[in-house]
């Protein structure tokens, strides 16, 4: 395992990443502090905000270079150009994951490590109209399943980590090539860990075999990306799942041992033009299946097909100010679905 010291007094270059578009003020603060401490080091800003709001980042972040897009190989070339330090790109065995397969994130620098996040695939082949996964990840690709298990084993056995959250957008896509061999290997190596899927998993793929592997492999937090029970909205937003597939998946999960409470089902609230009745129907539908409905507020994401519609529907200037993408303000609220409606629904679920 390669490790580089991050405690350089005079770094040649500093790379800063970014997450949600509406978190950019925190990123700007980091940039401001970094510039004060390392006066002459060039700063590259990359990540999700930098890619989705490239022009905004170029104009306001104050860094030397805004890196737009995925490309670890491109960033390695850029580092070579800026520093003169030759990085042997041919050393990386998987060009799709040149860094993650070779150098694990330095989570162990945290004084206490309760959990880590892991990604074993990139992107998603589906194209839901509210999601930027295909824009950010371009082609869907997976890591070598055994190398991903090597990383899981590294965190669990070397650092005593008991909880790992999969940050994959499409963990269950093409399961016979990726998820199934990966989980069989986890079980074979006797790795004991609680796994979580906060980004939700694809409902359509959950047959009996997958449900059983989830259960036996140690997945504790099941989250299903259902979003709505309205067949019209399902089709309009990309058709990733239908109601029948949902019912079947819940049945398979319950059959292998999950309780309804453990099967959290995401339902989107506040899609452009969505009425409160649609969300109420979704909640009732999920409850009827025995699973646990969970509301997620829609956040408008630049470069997604739904973004234009969101700009028109929103009372906020979401086109020019990423702070208004923040889901907590319900960016596309309107008289058909108000903040008061949302609070009432949320309260109802809390009291259940
Ligand atoms: S299935 Fe999930 S990850 Fe894929 S495009 Fe739809 S919302 Fe995004």
CSV table of C-alpha atoms and ligand atoms in Angstrom, one decimal:
chain,number,residue,atom,x,y,z
A,1,UNK,CA,0.0,0.0,0.0
A,2,UNK,CA,1.5,3.3,-1.1
A,3,UNK,CA,1.2,6.2,1.3
A,4,UNK,CA,2.2,9.8,0.8
A,5,UNK,CA,2.9,12.2,3.6
A,6,UNK,CA,0.3,15.0,3.7
A,7,UNK,CA,2.3,17.0,6.2
A,8,UNK,CA,4.5,18.7,3.7
A,9,UNK,CA,5.7,22.1,4.7
A,10,UNK,CA,6.0,23.3,1.2
A,11,UNK,CA,3.6,21.4,-1.0
A,12,UNK,CA,4.1,21.6,-4.8
A,13,UNK,CA,0.4,21.6,-5.3
A,14,UNK,CA,-2.8,21.4,-3.3
A,15,UNK,CA,-5.9,19.5,-4.4
A,16,UNK,CA,-9.2,20.3,-2.8
A,17,UNK,CA,-12.4,18.4,-3.5
A,18,UNK,CA,-16.0,19.5,-3.2
A,19,UNK,CA,-19.4,17.8,-2.6
A,20,UNK,CA,-22.9,19.0,-2.9
A,21,UNK,CA,-23.3,22.2,-4.9
A,22,UNK,CA,-24.8,24.1,-2.0
A,23,UNK,CA,-21.9,23.3,0.3
A,24,UNK,CA,-19.6,25.5,-1.7
A,25,UNK,CA,-19.2,28.2,1.1
A,26,UNK,CA,-17.5,25.6,3.2
A,27,UNK,CA,-15.2,24.8,0.3
A,28,UNK,CA,-14.4,28.5,-0.2
A,29,UNK,CA,-13.5,28.8,3.5
A,30,UNK,CA,-11.0,25.9,3.1
A,31,UNK,CA,-9.5,27.5,0.1
A,32,UNK,CA,-9.2,30.8,2.0
A,33,UNK,CA,-7.4,29.2,4.9
A,34,UNK,CA,-5.2,27.1,2.6
A,35,UNK,CA,-4.1,30.1,0.7
A,36,UNK,CA,-3.1,31.9,3.9
A,37,UNK,CA,-1.1,28.9,5.2
A,38,UNK,CA,0.5,27.8,1.9
A,39,UNK,CA,1.0,31.1,0.1
A,40,UNK,CA,2.7,30.0,-3.0
A,41,UNK,CA,1.3,26.5,-3.7
A,42,UNK,CA,-1.1,26.3,-6.7
A,43,UNK,CA,-4.5,25.1,-5.7
A,44,UNK,CA,-6.7,22.8,-7.9
A,45,UNK,CA,-10.4,22.5,-7.1
A,46,UNK,CA,-12.2,19.4,-8.3
A,47,UNK,CA,-15.2,17.3,-7.2
A,48,UNK,CA,-18.9,17.5,-7.7
A,49,UNK,CA,-19.6,21.2,-7.1
A,50,UNK,CA,-16.6,22.1,-9.3
A,51,UNK,CA,-18.0,19.9,-12.1
A,52,UNK,CA,-21.7,20.8,-11.9
A,53,UNK,CA,-21.1,24.5,-11.3
A,54,UNK,CA,-17.9,25.0,-13.2
A,55,UNK,CA,-18.4,28.6,-14.2
A,56,UNK,CA,-19.5,29.6,-10.7
A,57,UNK,CA,-16.4,27.9,-9.3
A,58,UNK,CA,-14.1,29.6,-11.8
A,59,UNK,CA,-15.6,33.0,-11.0
A,60,UNK,CA,-15.8,32.8,-7.3
A,61,UNK,CA,-13.6,30.1,-5.8
A,62,UNK,CA,-10.2,32.0,-6.1
A,63,UNK,CA,-8.3,28.8,-6.9
A,64,UNK,CA,-5.6,28.5,-9.7
A,65,UNK,CA,-7.3,25.7,-11.6
A,66,UNK,CA,-10.9,24.4,-11.5
A,67,UNK,CA,-10.8,20.8,-12.6
A,68,UNK,CA,-14.0,19.8,-14.4
A,69,UNK,CA,-15.0,16.2,-14.6
A,70,UNK,CA,-13.9,12.8,-13.4
A,71,UNK,CA,-10.5,11.8,-15.0
A,72,UNK,CA,-8.0,10.7,-12.4
A,73,UNK,CA,-5.6,10.1,-15.2
A,74,UNK,CA,-6.0,13.7,-16.4
A,75,UNK,CA,-5.4,15.0,-13.0
A,76,UNK,CA,-2.3,12.9,-12.6
A,77,UNK,CA,-1.0,14.3,-15.9
A,78,UNK,CA,-1.8,17.8,-14.7
A,79,UNK,CA,0.2,17.1,-11.5
A,80,UNK,CA,3.1,15.9,-13.5
A,81,UNK,CA,3.0,19.0,-15.7
A,82,UNK,CA,2.8,21.4,-12.8
A,83,UNK,CA,5.4,19.7,-10.6
A,84,UNK,CA,7.7,17.9,-13.0
A,85,UNK,CA,7.2,14.8,-10.9
A,86,UNK,CA,6.8,11.8,-13.1
A,87,UNK,CA,3.9,9.5,-12.2
A,88,UNK,CA,4.2,6.2,-13.9
A,89,UNK,CA,0.6,5.9,-15.2
A,90,UNK,CA,1.3,2.4,-16.5
A,91,UNK,CA,1.7,1.2,-12.9
A,92,UNK,CA,-2.0,1.5,-12.4
A,93,UNK,CA,-3.7,-1.7,-13.1
A,94,UNK,CA,-7.2,-0.5,-13.6
A,95,UNK,CA,-7.3,2.7,-15.7
A,96,UNK,CA,-10.9,3.2,-14.6
A,97,UNK,CA,-9.9,3.3,-11.0
A,98,UNK,CA,-6.2,4.2,-11.1
A,99,UNK,CA,-6.2,5.7,-7.6
A,100,UNK,CA,-8.8,4.0,-5.5
A,101,UNK,CA,-7.5,0.6,-6.3
A,102,UNK,CA,-3.9,1.5,-5.4
A,103,UNK,CA,-4.1,4.1,-2.7
A,104,UNK,CA,-6.9,4.0,-0.2
A,105,UNK,CA,-8.1,7.3,1.3
A,106,UNK,CA,-6.3,8.2,4.5
A,107,UNK,CA,-9.3,7.7,6.7
A,108,UNK,CA,-6.9,6.3,9.3
A,109,UNK,CA,-5.7,9.9,10.0
A,110,UNK,CA,-9.0,10.4,11.9
A,111,UNK,CA,-8.3,10.0,15.6
A,112,UNK,CA,-11.3,7.7,15.9
A,113,UNK,CA,-12.6,5.7,13.0
A,114,UNK,CA,-16.2,4.6,13.5
A,115,UNK,CA,-16.9,4.0,9.9
A,116,UNK,CA,-15.6,4.4,6.4
A,117,UNK,CA,-17.1,5.0,3.0
A,118,UNK,CA,-16.2,2.9,0.0
A,119,UNK,CA,-17.0,3.1,-3.8
A,120,UNK,CA,-16.8,0.0,-5.8
A,121,UNK,CA,-18.3,1.3,-9.0
A,122,UNK,CA,-18.7,4.6,-10.8
A,123,UNK,CA,-21.7,6.2,-12.5
A,124,UNK,CA,-24.9,4.5,-13.4
A,125,UNK,CA,-26.2,3.2,-16.8
A,126,UNK,CA,-29.7,4.5,-16.1
A,127,UNK,CA,-30.8,8.1,-16.7
A,128,UNK,CA,-33.2,9.3,-14.1
A,129,UNK,CA,-34.1,12.9,-15.0
A,130,UNK,CA,-33.3,14.3,-11.6
A,131,UNK,CA,-29.9,12.6,-11.2
A,132,UNK,CA,-26.4,13.7,-12.4
A,133,UNK,CA,-24.8,10.3,-12.0
A,134,UNK,CA,-24.3,9.8,-15.7
A,135,UNK,CA,-23.0,13.3,-16.1
A,136,UNK,CA,-20.5,13.0,-13.3
A,137,UNK,CA,-19.5,9.4,-13.9
A,138,UNK,CA,-19.8,9.2,-17.7
A,139,UNK,CA,-19.7,5.5,-18.5
A,140,UNK,CA,-20.6,3.1,-15.8
A,141,UNK,CA,-17.7,1.1,-14.6
A,142,UNK,CA,-16.9,-1.2,-11.7
A,143,UNK,CA,-13.7,-2.0,-9.8
A,144,UNK,CA,-12.3,-5.5,-9.8
A,145,UNK,CA,-14.5,-7.2,-7.2
A,146,UNK,CA,-11.6,-8.9,-5.4
A,147,UNK,CA,-9.7,-5.7,-5.1
A,148,UNK,CA,-12.7,-4.0,-3.6
A,149,UNK,CA,-12.9,-6.8,-1.1
A,150,UNK,CA,-9.2,-6.3,-0.4
A,151,UNK,CA,-10.1,-2.7,0.6
A,152,UNK,CA,-13.0,-3.9,2.8
A,153,UNK,CA,-10.7,-6.4,4.5
A,154,UNK,CA,-8.0,-3.7,5.0
A,155,UNK,CA,-10.4,-1.4,6.9
A,156,UNK,CA,-12.1,-4.2,8.9
A,157,UNK,CA,-9.1,-6.3,9.8
A,158,UNK,CA,-6.3,-3.7,9.9
A,159,UNK,CA,-8.2,-0.8,11.4
A,160,UNK,CA,-11.1,-2.6,13.3
A,161,UNK,CA,-13.8,-0.7,11.3
A,162,UNK,CA,-17.2,-2.2,11.9
A,163,UNK,CA,-19.3,-0.1,9.6
A,164,UNK,CA,-18.8,0.6,5.9
A,165,UNK,CA,-21.1,2.7,3.8
A,166,UNK,CA,-21.2,1.9,0.1
A,167,UNK,CA,-21.3,5.2,-1.8
A,168,UNK,CA,-21.9,3.5,-5.2
A,169,UNK,CA,-24.7,5.0,-7.2
A,170,UNK,CA,-25.4,1.6,-8.9
A,171,UNK,CA,-24.1,-1.1,-6.5
A,172,UNK,CA,-26.5,-3.8,-7.9
A,173,UNK,CA,-26.2,-3.1,-11.6
A,174,UNK,CA,-24.9,-6.1,-13.5
A,175,UNK,CA,-24.8,-8.1,-10.3
A,176,UNK,CA,-23.3,-11.3,-11.7
A,177,UNK,CA,-20.2,-9.4,-12.8
A,178,UNK,CA,-19.8,-7.3,-9.6
A,179,UNK,CA,-22.0,-7.5,-6.5
A,180,UNK,CA,-22.4,-11.3,-6.4
A,181,UNK,CA,-18.7,-12.2,-6.7
A,182,UNK,CA,-17.8,-9.4,-4.3
A,183,UNK,CA,-20.2,-10.5,-1.6
A,184,UNK,CA,-19.4,-14.2,-2.1
A,185,UNK,CA,-15.8,-13.2,-1.5
A,186,UNK,CA,-16.7,-11.2,1.6
A,187,UNK,CA,-18.5,-14.2,3.1
A,188,UNK,CA,-15.7,-16.6,2.1
A,189,UNK,CA,-13.0,-14.4,3.8
A,190,UNK,CA,-15.1,-14.3,6.9
A,191,UNK,CA,-15.3,-10.6,7.0
A,192,UNK,CA,-17.7,-9.4,9.6
A,193,UNK,CA,-18.9,-5.9,9.2
A,194,UNK,CA,-22.1,-3.9,9.1
A,195,UNK,CA,-22.7,-2.6,5.6
A,196,UNK,CA,-24.9,0.4,4.7
A,197,UNK,CA,-26.3,1.7,1.4
A,198,UNK,CA,-27.3,5.4,2.1
A,199,UNK,CA,-27.4,6.1,-1.7
A,200,UNK,CA,-30.1,3.4,-2.1
A,201,UNK,CA,-29.9,0.3,-4.2
A,202,UNK,CA,-31.7,-0.6,-7.4
A,203,UNK,CA,-35.0,-2.3,-6.6
A,204,UNK,CA,-35.3,-4.1,-10.0
A,205,UNK,CA,-32.2,-6.2,-9.3
A,206,UNK,CA,-33.3,-7.5,-5.9
A,207,UNK,CA,-34.2,-11.1,-6.6
A,208,UNK,CA,-34.0,-13.9,-4.0
A,209,UNK,CA,-30.3,-14.4,-4.6
A,210,UNK,CA,-29.4,-10.7,-4.2
A,211,UNK,CA,-31.7,-10.4,-1.1
A,212,UNK,CA,-30.0,-13.4,0.5
A,213,UNK,CA,-26.5,-12.0,-0.3
A,214,UNK,CA,-27.4,-8.7,1.2
A,215,UNK,CA,-28.6,-10.4,4.4
A,216,UNK,CA,-25.8,-12.9,4.7
A,217,UNK,CA,-23.2,-10.4,3.8
A,218,UNK,CA,-24.1,-8.1,6.6
A,219,UNK,CA,-26.1,-5.2,5.1
A,220,UNK,CA,-27.9,-3.5,8.0
A,221,UNK,CA,-29.3,-0.4,6.5
A,222,UNK,CA,-31.4,-1.2,3.4
A,223,UNK,CA,-32.4,1.8,1.4
A,224,UNK,CA,-34.5,1.5,-1.7
A,225,UNK,CA,-34.6,4.3,-4.3
A,226,UNK,CA,-38.3,4.1,-5.2
A,227,UNK,CA,-39.1,7.9,-5.3
A,228,UNK,CA,-42.8,7.6,-6.2
A,229,UNK,CA,-45.6,5.2,-6.7
A,230,UNK,CA,-47.1,7.4,-9.5
A,231,UNK,CA,-46.7,5.4,-12.7
A,232,UNK,CA,-46.8,8.6,-14.7
A,233,UNK,CA,-43.9,10.1,-12.8
A,234,UNK,CA,-42.0,6.9,-12.8
A,235,UNK,CA,-42.1,6.8,-16.6
A,236,UNK,CA,-41.5,10.6,-17.0
A,237,UNK,CA,-38.4,10.5,-14.7
A,238,UNK,CA,-36.7,7.6,-16.4
A,239,UNK,CA,-38.6,4.3,-15.6
A,240,UNK,CA,-36.0,2.8,-13.2
A,241,UNK,CA,-38.6,0.8,-11.4
A,242,UNK,CA,-42.3,0.1,-11.4
A,243,UNK,CA,-44.7,-0.8,-8.6
A,244,UNK,CA,-44.8,-4.5,-9.3
A,245,UNK,CA,-41.0,-4.7,-9.2
A,246,UNK,CA,-41.0,-2.8,-5.9
A,247,UNK,CA,-43.5,-5.2,-4.3
A,248,UNK,CA,-41.5,-8.2,-5.5
A,249,UNK,CA,-38.2,-6.8,-4.1
A,250,UNK,CA,-39.8,-6.0,-0.7
A,251,UNK,CA,-41.2,-9.6,-0.5
A,252,UNK,CA,-37.7,-11.0,-1.4
A,253,UNK,CA,-36.1,-8.9,1.3
A,254,UNK,CA,-38.6,-10.0,3.9
A,255,UNK,CA,-38.4,-13.6,2.9
A,256,UNK,CA,-34.6,-13.7,3.7
A,257,UNK,CA,-35.1,-12.1,7.1
A,258,UNK,CA,-35.4,-8.3,6.9
A,259,UNK,CA,-38.1,-6.7,8.9
A,260,UNK,CA,-40.4,-4.0,7.3
A,261,UNK,CA,-38.8,-1.4,9.6
A,262,UNK,CA,-35.3,-2.2,8.3
A,263,UNK,CA,-36.4,-1.7,4.7
A,264,UNK,CA,-36.2,2.1,4.2
A,265,UNK,CA,-37.9,3.3,1.1
A,266,UNK,CA,-37.0,6.7,-0.3
A,267,UNK,CA,-39.9,8.8,-1.6
A,268,UNK,CA,-39.1,12.1,-3.3
A,269,UNK,CA,-40.9,15.2,-2.2
A,270,UNK,CA,-40.9,18.5,-4.1
A,271,UNK,CA,-40.2,17.4,-7.7
A,272,UNK,CA,-41.1,20.3,-10.0
A,273,UNK,CA,-44.9,20.5,-10.3
A,274,UNK,CA,-45.5,17.6,-7.9
A,275,UNK,CA,-48.6,17.7,-5.8
A,276,UNK,CA,-48.8,16.7,-2.2
A,277,UNK,CA,-51.4,14.0,-3.1
A,278,UNK,CA,-48.8,12.1,-5.0
A,279,UNK,CA,-46.5,11.9,-2.0
A,280,UNK,CA,-49.4,10.8,0.2
A,281,UNK,CA,-50.2,8.0,-2.2
A,282,UNK,CA,-46.6,7.0,-2.2
A,283,UNK,CA,-46.4,6.8,1.6
A,284,UNK,CA,-49.6,4.7,1.7
A,285,UNK,CA,-48.3,2.4,-1.1
A,286,UNK,CA,-45.0,1.7,0.7
A,287,UNK,CA,-46.8,1.2,4.1
A,288,UNK,CA,-49.1,-1.3,2.4
A,289,UNK,CA,-46.1,-3.3,1.3
A,290,UNK,CA,-44.9,-3.5,4.9
A,291,UNK,CA,-41.7,-1.4,4.3
A,292,UNK,CA,-40.7,1.8,5.9
A,293,UNK,CA,-41.4,5.1,3.8
A,294,UNK,CA,-38.7,7.8,4.2
A,295,UNK,CA,-39.1,11.2,2.6
A,296,UNK,CA,-36.2,12.8,0.7
A,297,UNK,CA,-36.5,16.3,-0.5
A,298,UNK,CA,-35.8,17.0,-4.2
A,299,UNK,CA,-32.6,19.0,-4.8
A,300,UNK,CA,-32.3,20.6,-8.3
A,301,UNK,CA,-29.0,19.4,-9.9
A,302,UNK,CA,-27.4,21.3,-12.8
A,303,UNK,CA,-26.9,19.3,-16.0
A,304,UNK,CA,-29.8,17.0,-15.3
A,305,UNK,CA,-32.8,16.9,-17.7
A,306,UNK,CA,-35.1,18.1,-14.9
A,307,UNK,CA,-33.0,21.2,-14.1
A,308,UNK,CA,-34.7,23.4,-16.7
A,309,UNK,CA,-38.1,22.5,-15.4
A,310,UNK,CA,-36.9,23.2,-11.9
A,311,UNK,CA,-35.7,26.6,-12.9
A,312,UNK,CA,-39.1,27.4,-14.2
A,313,UNK,CA,-41.0,25.9,-11.2
A,314,UNK,CA,-38.8,27.3,-8.4
A,315,UNK,CA,-39.5,30.6,-6.6
A,316,UNK,CA,-35.7,30.8,-6.0
A,317,UNK,CA,-32.9,31.8,-8.4
A,318,UNK,CA,-31.5,28.2,-8.6
A,319,UNK,CA,-29.9,29.0,-12.0
A,320,UNK,CA,-27.4,31.4,-10.6
A,321,UNK,CA,-27.1,30.6,-6.9
A,322,UNK,CA,-26.2,27.0,-5.9
A,323,UNK,CA,-27.2,27.7,-2.3
A,324,UNK,CA,-30.8,27.5,-3.5
A,325,UNK,CA,-30.2,23.9,-4.6
A,326,UNK,CA,-30.3,23.0,-0.9
A,327,UNK,CA,-33.1,20.4,-0.5
A,328,UNK,CA,-34.0,21.6,3.0
A,329,UNK,CA,-35.6,24.7,1.6
A,330,UNK,CA,-37.8,22.6,-0.7
A,331,UNK,CA,-36.5,24.5,-3.8
A,332,UNK,CA,-39.5,23.8,-6.0
A,333,UNK,CA,-42.2,24.4,-3.4
A,334,UNK,CA,-45.5,25.8,-4.8
A,335,UNK,CA,-49.1,26.0,-3.7
A,336,UNK,CA,-49.6,22.4,-4.7
A,337,UNK,CA,-46.9,21.3,-2.3
A,338,UNK,CA,-45.9,23.8,0.4
A,339,UNK,CA,-43.4,23.7,3.2
A,340,UNK,CA,-46.3,23.2,5.6
A,341,UNK,CA,-47.5,20.2,3.6
A,342,UNK,CA,-44.0,18.7,3.7
A,343,UNK,CA,-43.8,19.3,7.5
A,344,UNK,CA,-47.1,17.6,8.0
A,345,UNK,CA,-46.1,14.6,6.0
A,346,UNK,CA,-42.8,14.3,7.9
A,347,UNK,CA,-44.5,14.7,11.2
A,348,UNK,CA,-47.0,12.0,10.2
A,349,UNK,CA,-44.2,9.5,9.5
A,350,UNK,CA,-42.5,10.4,12.8
A,351,UNK,CA,-45.6,9.6,14.8
A,352,UNK,CA,-46.3,6.3,13.0
B,1,LIG,S1,-30.9,4.7,-10.9
B,1,LIG,FE1,-30.1,6.0,-9.2
B,1,LIG,S2,-28.0,6.5,-9.7
B,1,LIG,FE2,-29.0,5.7,-11.6
B,1,LIG,S3,-29.6,7.5,-12.7
B,1,LIG,FE3,-31.4,6.8,-11.4
B,1,LIG,S4,-31.2,7.9,-9.5
B,1,LIG,FE4,-29.2,8.1,-10.5
